[in-house]
mmCIF file of C-alpha atoms and ligand atoms in Angstrom:
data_model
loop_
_atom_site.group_PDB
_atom_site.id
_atom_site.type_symbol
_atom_site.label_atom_id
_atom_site.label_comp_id
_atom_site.label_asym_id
_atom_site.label_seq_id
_atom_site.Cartn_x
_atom_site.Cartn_y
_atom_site.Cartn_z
ATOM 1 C CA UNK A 292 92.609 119.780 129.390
ATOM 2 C CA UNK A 293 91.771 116.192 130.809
ATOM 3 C CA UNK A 294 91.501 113.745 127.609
ATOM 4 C CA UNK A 295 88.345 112.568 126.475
ATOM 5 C CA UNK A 296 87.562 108.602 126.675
ATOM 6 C CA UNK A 297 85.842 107.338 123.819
ATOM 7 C CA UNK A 298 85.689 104.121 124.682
ATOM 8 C CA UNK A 299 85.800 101.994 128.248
ATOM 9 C CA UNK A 300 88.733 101.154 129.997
ATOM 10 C CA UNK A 301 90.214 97.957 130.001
ATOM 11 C CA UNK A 302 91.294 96.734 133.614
ATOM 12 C CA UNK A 303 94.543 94.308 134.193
ATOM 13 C CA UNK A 304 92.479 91.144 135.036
ATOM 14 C CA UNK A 305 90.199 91.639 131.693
ATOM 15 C CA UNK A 306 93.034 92.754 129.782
ATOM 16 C CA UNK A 307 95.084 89.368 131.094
ATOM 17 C CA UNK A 308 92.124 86.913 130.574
ATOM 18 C CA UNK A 309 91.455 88.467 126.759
ATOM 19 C CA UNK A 310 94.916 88.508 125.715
ATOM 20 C CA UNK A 311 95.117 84.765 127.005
ATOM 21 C CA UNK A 312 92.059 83.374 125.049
ATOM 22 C CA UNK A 313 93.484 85.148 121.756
ATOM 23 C CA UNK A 314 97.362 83.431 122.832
ATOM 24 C CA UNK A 315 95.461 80.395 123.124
ATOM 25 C CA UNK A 316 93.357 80.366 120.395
ATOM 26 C CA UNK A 317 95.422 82.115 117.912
ATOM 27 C CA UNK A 318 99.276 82.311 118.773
ATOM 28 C CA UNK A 319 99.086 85.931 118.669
ATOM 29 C CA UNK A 320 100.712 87.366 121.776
ATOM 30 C CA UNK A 321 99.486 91.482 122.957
ATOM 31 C CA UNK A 322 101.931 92.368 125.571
ATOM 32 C CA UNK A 323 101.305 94.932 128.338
ATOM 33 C CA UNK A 324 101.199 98.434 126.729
ATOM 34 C CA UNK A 325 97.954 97.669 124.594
ATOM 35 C CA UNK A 326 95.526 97.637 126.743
ATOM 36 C CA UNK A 327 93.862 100.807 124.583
ATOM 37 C CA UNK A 328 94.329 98.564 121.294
ATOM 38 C CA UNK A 329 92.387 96.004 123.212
ATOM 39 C CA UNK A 330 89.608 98.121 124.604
ATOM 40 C CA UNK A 331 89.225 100.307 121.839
ATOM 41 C CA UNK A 332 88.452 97.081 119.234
ATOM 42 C CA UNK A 333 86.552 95.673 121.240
ATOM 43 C CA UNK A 334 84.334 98.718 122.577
ATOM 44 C CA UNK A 335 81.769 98.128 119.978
ATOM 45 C CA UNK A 336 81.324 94.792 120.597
ATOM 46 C CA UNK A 337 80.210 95.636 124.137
ATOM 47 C CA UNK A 338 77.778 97.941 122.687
ATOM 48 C CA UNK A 339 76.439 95.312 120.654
ATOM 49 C CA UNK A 340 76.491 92.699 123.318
ATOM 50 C CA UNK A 341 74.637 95.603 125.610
ATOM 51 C CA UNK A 342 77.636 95.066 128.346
ATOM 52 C CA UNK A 343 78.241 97.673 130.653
ATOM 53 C CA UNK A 344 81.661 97.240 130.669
ATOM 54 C CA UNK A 345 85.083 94.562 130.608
ATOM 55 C CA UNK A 346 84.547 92.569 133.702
ATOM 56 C CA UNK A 347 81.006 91.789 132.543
ATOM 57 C CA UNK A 348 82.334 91.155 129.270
ATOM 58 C CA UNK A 349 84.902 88.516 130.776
ATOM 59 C CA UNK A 350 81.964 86.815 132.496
ATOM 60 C CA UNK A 351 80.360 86.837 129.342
ATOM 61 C CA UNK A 352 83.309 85.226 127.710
ATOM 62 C CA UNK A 353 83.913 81.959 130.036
ATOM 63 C CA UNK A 354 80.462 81.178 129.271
ATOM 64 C CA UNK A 355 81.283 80.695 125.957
ATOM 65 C CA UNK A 356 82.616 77.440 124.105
ATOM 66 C CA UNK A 357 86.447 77.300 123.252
ATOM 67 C CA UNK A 358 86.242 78.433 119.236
ATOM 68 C CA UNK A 359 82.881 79.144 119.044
ATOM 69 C CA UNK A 360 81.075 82.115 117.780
ATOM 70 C CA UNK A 361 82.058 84.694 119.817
ATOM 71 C CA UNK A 362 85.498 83.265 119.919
ATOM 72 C CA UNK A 363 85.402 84.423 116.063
ATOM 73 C CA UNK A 364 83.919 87.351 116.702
ATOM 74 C CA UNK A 365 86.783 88.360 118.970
ATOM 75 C CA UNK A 366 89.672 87.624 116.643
ATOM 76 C CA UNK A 367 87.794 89.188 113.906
ATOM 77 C CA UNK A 368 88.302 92.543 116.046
ATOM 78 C CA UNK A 369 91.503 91.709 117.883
ATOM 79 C CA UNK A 370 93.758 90.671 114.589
ATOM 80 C CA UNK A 371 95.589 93.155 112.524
ATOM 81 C CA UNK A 372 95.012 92.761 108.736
ATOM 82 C CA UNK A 373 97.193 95.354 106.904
ATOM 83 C CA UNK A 374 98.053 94.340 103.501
ATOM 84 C CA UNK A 375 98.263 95.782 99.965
ATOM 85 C CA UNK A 376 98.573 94.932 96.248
ATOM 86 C CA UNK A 377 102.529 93.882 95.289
ATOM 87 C CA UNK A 378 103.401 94.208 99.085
ATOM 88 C CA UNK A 379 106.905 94.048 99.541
ATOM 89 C CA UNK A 380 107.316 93.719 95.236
ATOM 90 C CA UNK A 381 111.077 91.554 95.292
ATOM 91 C CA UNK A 382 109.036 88.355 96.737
ATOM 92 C CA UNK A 383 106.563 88.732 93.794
ATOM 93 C CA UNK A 384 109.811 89.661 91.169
ATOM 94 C CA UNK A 385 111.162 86.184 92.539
ATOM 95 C CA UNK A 386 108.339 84.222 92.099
ATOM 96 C CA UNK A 387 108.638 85.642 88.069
ATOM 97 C CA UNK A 388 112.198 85.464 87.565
ATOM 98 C CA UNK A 389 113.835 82.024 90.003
ATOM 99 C CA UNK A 390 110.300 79.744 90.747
ATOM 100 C CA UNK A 391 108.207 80.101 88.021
ATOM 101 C CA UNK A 392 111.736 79.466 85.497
ATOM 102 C CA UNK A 393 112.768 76.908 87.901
ATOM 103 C CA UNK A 394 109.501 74.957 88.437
ATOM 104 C CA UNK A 395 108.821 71.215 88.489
ATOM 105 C CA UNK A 396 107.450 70.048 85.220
ATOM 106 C CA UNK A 397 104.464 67.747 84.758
ATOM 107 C CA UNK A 398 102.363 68.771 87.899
ATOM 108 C CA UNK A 399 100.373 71.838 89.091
ATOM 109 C CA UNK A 400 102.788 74.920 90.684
ATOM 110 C CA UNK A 401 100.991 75.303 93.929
ATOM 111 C CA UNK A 402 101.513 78.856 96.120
ATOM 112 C CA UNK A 403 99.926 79.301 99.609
ATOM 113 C CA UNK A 404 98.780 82.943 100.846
ATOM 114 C CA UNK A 405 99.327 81.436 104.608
ATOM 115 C CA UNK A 406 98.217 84.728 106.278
ATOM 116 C CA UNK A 407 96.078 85.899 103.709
ATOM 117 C CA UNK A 408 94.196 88.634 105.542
ATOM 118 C CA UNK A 409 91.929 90.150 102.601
ATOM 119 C CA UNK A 410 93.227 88.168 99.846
ATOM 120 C CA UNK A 411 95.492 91.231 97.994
ATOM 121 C CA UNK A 412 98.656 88.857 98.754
ATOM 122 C CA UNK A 413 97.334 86.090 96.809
ATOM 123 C CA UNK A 414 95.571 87.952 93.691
ATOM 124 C CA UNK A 415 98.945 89.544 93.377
ATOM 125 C CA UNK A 416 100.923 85.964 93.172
ATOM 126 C CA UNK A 417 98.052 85.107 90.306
ATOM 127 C CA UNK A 418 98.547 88.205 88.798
ATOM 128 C CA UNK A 419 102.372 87.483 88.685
ATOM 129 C CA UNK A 420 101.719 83.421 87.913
ATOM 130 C CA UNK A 421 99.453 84.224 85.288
ATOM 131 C CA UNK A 422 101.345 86.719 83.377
ATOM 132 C CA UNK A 423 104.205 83.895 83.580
ATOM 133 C CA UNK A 424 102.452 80.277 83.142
ATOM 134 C CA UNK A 425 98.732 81.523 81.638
ATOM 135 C CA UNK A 426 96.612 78.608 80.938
ATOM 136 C CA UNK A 427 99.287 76.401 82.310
ATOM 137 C CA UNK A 428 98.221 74.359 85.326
ATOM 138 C CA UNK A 429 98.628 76.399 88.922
ATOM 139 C CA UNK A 430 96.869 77.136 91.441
ATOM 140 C CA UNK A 431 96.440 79.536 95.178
ATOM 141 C CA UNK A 432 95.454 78.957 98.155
ATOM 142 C CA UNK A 433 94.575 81.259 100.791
ATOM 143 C CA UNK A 434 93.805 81.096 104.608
ATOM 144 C CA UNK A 435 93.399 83.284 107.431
ATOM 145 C CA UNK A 436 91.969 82.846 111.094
ATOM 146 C CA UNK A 437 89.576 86.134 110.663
ATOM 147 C CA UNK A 438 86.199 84.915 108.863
ATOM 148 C CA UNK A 439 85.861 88.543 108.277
ATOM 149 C CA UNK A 440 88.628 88.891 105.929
ATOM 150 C CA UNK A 441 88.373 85.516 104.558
ATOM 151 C CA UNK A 442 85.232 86.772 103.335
ATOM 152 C CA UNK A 443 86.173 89.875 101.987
ATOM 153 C CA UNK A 444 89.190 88.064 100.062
ATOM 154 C CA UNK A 445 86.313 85.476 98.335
ATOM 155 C CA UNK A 446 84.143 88.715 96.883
ATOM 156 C CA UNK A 447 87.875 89.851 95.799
ATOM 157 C CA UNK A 448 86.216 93.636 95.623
ATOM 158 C CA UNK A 449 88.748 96.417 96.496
ATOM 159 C CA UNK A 450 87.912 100.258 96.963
ATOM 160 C CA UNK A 451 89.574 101.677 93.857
ATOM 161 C CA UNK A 452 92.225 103.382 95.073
ATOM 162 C CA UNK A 453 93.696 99.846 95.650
ATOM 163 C CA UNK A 454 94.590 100.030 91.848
ATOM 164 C CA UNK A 455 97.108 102.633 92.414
ATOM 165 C CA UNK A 456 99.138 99.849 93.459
ATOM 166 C CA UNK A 457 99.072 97.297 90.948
ATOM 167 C CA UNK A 458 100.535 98.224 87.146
ATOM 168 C CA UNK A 459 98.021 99.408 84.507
ATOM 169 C CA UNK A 460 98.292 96.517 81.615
ATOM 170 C CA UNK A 461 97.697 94.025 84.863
ATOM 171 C CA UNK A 462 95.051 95.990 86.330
ATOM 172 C CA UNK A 463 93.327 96.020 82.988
ATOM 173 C CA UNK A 464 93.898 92.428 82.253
ATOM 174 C CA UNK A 465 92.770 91.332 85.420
ATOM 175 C CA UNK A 466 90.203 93.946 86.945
ATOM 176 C CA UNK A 467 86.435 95.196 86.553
ATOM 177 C CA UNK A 468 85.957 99.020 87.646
ATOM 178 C CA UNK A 469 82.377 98.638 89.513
ATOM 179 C CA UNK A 470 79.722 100.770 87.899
ATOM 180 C CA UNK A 471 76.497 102.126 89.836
ATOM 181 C CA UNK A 472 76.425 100.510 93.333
ATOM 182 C CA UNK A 473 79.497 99.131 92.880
ATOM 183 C CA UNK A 474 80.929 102.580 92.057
ATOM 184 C CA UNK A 475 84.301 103.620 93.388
ATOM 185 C CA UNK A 476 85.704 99.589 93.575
ATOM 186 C CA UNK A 477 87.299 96.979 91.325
ATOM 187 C CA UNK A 478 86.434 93.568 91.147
ATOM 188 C CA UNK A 479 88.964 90.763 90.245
ATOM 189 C CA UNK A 480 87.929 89.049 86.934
ATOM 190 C CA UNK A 481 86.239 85.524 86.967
ATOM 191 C CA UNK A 482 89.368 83.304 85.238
ATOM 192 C CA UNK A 483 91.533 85.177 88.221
ATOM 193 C CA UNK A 484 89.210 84.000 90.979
ATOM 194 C CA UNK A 485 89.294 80.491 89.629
ATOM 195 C CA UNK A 486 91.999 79.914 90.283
ATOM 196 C CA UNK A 487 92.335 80.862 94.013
ATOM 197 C CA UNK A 488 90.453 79.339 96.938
ATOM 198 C CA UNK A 489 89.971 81.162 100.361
ATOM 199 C CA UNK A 490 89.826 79.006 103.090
ATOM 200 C CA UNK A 491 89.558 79.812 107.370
ATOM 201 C CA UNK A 492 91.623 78.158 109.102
ATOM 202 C CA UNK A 493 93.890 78.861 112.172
ATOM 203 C CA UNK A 494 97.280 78.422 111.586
ATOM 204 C CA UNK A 495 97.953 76.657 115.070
ATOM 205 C CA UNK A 496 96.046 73.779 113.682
ATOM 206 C CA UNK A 497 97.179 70.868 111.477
ATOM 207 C CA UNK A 498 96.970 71.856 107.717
ATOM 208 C CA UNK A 499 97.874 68.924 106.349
ATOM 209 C CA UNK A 500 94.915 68.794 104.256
ATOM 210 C CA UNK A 501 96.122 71.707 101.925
ATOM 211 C CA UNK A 502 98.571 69.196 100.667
ATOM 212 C CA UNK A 503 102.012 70.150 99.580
ATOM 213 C CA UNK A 504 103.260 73.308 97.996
ATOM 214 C CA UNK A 505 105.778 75.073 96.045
ATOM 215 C CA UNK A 506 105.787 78.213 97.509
ATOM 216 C CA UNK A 507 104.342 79.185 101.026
ATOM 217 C CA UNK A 508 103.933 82.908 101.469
ATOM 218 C CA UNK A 509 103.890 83.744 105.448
ATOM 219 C CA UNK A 510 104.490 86.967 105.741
ATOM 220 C CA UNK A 511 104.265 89.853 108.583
ATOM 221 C CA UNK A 512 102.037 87.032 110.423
ATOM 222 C CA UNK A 513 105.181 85.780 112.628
ATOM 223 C CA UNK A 514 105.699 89.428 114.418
ATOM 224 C CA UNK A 515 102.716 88.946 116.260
ATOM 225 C CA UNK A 516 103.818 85.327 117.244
ATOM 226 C CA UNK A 517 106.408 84.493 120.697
ATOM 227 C CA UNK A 518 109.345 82.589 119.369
ATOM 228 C CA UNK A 519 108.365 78.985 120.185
ATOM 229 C CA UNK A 520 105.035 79.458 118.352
ATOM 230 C CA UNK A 521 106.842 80.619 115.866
ATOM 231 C CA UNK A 522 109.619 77.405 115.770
ATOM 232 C CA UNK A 523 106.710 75.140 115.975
ATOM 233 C CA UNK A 524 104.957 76.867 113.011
ATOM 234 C CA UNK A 525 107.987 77.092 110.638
ATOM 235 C CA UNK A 526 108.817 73.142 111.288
ATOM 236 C CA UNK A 527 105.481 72.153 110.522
ATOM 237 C CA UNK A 528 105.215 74.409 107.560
ATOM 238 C CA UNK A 529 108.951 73.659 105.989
ATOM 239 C CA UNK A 530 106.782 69.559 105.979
ATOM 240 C CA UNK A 531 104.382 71.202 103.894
ATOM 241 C CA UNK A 532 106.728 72.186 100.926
ATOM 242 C CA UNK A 533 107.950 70.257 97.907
ATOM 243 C CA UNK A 534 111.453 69.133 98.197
ATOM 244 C CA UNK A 535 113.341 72.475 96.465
ATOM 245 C CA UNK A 536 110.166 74.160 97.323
ATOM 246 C CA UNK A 537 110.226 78.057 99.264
ATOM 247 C CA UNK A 538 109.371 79.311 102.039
ATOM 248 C CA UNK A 539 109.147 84.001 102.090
ATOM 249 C CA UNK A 540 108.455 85.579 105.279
ATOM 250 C CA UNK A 541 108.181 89.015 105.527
ATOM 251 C CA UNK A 542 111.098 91.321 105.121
ATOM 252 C CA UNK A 543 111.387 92.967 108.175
ATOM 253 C CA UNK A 544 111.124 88.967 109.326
ATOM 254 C CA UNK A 545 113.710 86.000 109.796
ATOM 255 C CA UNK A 546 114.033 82.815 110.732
ATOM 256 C CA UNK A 547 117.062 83.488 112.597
ATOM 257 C CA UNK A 548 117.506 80.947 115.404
ATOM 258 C CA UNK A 549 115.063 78.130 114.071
ATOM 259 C CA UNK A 550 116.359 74.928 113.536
ATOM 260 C CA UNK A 551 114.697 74.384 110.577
ATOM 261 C CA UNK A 552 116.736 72.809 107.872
ATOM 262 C CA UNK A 553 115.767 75.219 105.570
ATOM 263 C CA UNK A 554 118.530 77.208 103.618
ATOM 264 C CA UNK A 555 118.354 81.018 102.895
ATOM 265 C CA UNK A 556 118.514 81.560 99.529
ATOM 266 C CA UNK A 557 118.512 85.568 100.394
ATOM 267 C CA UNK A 558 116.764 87.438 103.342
ATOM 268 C CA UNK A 559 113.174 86.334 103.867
ATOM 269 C CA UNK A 560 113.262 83.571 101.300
ATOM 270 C CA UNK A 561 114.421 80.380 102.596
ATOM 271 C CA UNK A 562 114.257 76.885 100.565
ATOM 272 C CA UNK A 563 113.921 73.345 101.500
ATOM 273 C CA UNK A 564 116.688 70.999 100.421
ATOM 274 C CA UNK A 565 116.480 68.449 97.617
ATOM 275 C CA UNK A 566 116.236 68.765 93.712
ATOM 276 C CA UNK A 567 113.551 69.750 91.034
ATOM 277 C CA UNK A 568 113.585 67.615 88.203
ATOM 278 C CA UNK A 569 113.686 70.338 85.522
HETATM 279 C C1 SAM B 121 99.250 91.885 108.799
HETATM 280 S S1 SAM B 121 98.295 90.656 108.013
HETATM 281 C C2 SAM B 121 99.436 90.122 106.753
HETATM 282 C C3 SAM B 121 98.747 89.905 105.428
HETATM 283 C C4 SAM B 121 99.675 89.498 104.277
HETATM 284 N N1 SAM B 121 100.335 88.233 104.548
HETATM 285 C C5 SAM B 121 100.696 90.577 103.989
HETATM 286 O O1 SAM B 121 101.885 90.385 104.284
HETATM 287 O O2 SAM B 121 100.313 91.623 103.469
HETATM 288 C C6 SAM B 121 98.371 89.314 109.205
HETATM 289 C C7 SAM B 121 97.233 88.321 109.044
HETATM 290 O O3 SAM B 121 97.527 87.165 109.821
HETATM 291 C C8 SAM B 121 96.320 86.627 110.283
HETATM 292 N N2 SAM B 121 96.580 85.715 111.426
HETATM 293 C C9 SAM B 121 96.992 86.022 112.669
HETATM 294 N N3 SAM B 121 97.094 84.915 113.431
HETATM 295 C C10 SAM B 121 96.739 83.867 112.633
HETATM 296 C C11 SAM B 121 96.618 82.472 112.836
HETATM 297 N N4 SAM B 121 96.894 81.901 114.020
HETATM 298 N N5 SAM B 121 96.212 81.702 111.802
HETATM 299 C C12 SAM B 121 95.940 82.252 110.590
HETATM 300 N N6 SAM B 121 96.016 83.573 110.342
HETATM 301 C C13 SAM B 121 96.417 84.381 111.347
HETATM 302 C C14 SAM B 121 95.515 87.864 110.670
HETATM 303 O O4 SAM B 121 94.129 87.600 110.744
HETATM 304 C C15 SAM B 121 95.905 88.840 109.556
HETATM 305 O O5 SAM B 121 94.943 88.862 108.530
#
């Protein structure tokens, strides 16, 4: 039986120009092979557009302004935003048991949720930073390229089942079960989502403006990145850390032929040279 399209076919001029504008504007490199990834994301955005199909799409795009709206609207659709609660648990187990123990005294302990996606990477560092340092000062910051997410990870409501993930005395502690409309979500508690910020921002940009941090969480981002993006990222990011300060990537991630400086302290967690003073 001859297979049913549900969506239109992408053609290998479209599928070049579209993968280039997202290279361009994001870092994010889709190699030949997903072309039906492409098309089928982006299939309701030609509906809504009222575009016949890719090629008038394309025109559609060039007449558009480098970042602008519809810029956003296609990385919204063409970015990949998996994540859960306690993702990949050992980064969150070191942030208890080696950073929070081994912090600077006297200033805030700063963590950045670099690839945020919908914020469940960051809630679970406060989580973990709260149950260590409470009322002590500390603080989060996430950012992602997609407004979309960024968005969802300010409202910091989760369909429920997202609780299965994170322990019971925490999820307590820390969450509101949504009643009436909000039935069948959580919401994260207002001291919680004090004390993290959600920002947009593109990673290919300068980010100086976040200031310096302790920890810098940039994980299952890089896979999607070619390997100079990726150098050019991780040298700019190790400038962002406090001397002593860490650097996790994702665990099926390394930093295996960057010549960063930075020294593994096991695999995915790397950490800049110089001292804390205790
Ligand atoms: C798979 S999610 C990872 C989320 C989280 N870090 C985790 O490990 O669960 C990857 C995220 O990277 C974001 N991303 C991709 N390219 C980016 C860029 N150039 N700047 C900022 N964020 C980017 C995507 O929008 C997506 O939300």
């Amino acid at each position: 039986m001859q297979q049913v399209l549900t969506y239109r076919e992408i053609g290998p001029d479209e599928f070049a120009y579209i993968t280039g504008v997202l290279h361009r504007e994001t870092g994010i490199r889709l190699s030949a092979g997903k072309e039906a990834l492409v098309a089928g994301r982006l299939d309701k955005r030609l509906r809504h557009l009222g575009l016949a199909d890719f090629p008038e799409y394309v025109r559609f795009l060039r007449t558009q302004p480098v970042s602008g709206p519809e810029m956003i609207q296609l990385i919204n659709l063409l970015t990949t935003n998996e994540t859960f609660f306690f993702r990949e648990q050992q980064h969150f187990d070191f942030l208890r048991d080696v950073v929070v123990p081994d912090r600077e005294r006297g200033r805030a302990l700063r963590l950045w949720s670099a690839a945020s996606s919908t914020g469940e990477e960051a809630y679970t560092a406060a989580m973990v930073l709260s149950e260590s340092l409470a009322e002590q000062s500390w603080e989060i910051v996430g950012t992602d390229i997609s407004s979309r997410v960024v968005e969802n990870a300010r409202l910091g409501i989760y369909p429920i089942t997202a609780a299965n993930k994170i322990p019971r005395p925490m999820l307590r502690k820390y969450w509101l079960r949504g009643r009436e409309e909000y039935d069948g979500t959580m919401a994260v508690n207002r001291r919680l989502r004090a004390r993290v910020n959600f920002h947009q921002d593109n990673l290919m940009a300068q980010l100086g403006h976040h200031g310096r941090f302790d920890v810098i969480m940039l994980r299952n981002v890089m896979i999607y990145f070619d390997p100079e993006t990726k150098r050019d990222l991780v040298l700019r990011l190790q400038e962002m850390l406090h001397p002593g300060g860490y650097l996790i990537v994702g665990r099926s991630e390394s930093l295996n032929g960057i010549p960063s400086g930075l020294q593994m302290i096991e695999p995915s967690i790397y950490r800049t040279p110089g001292q804390r003073r205790g």
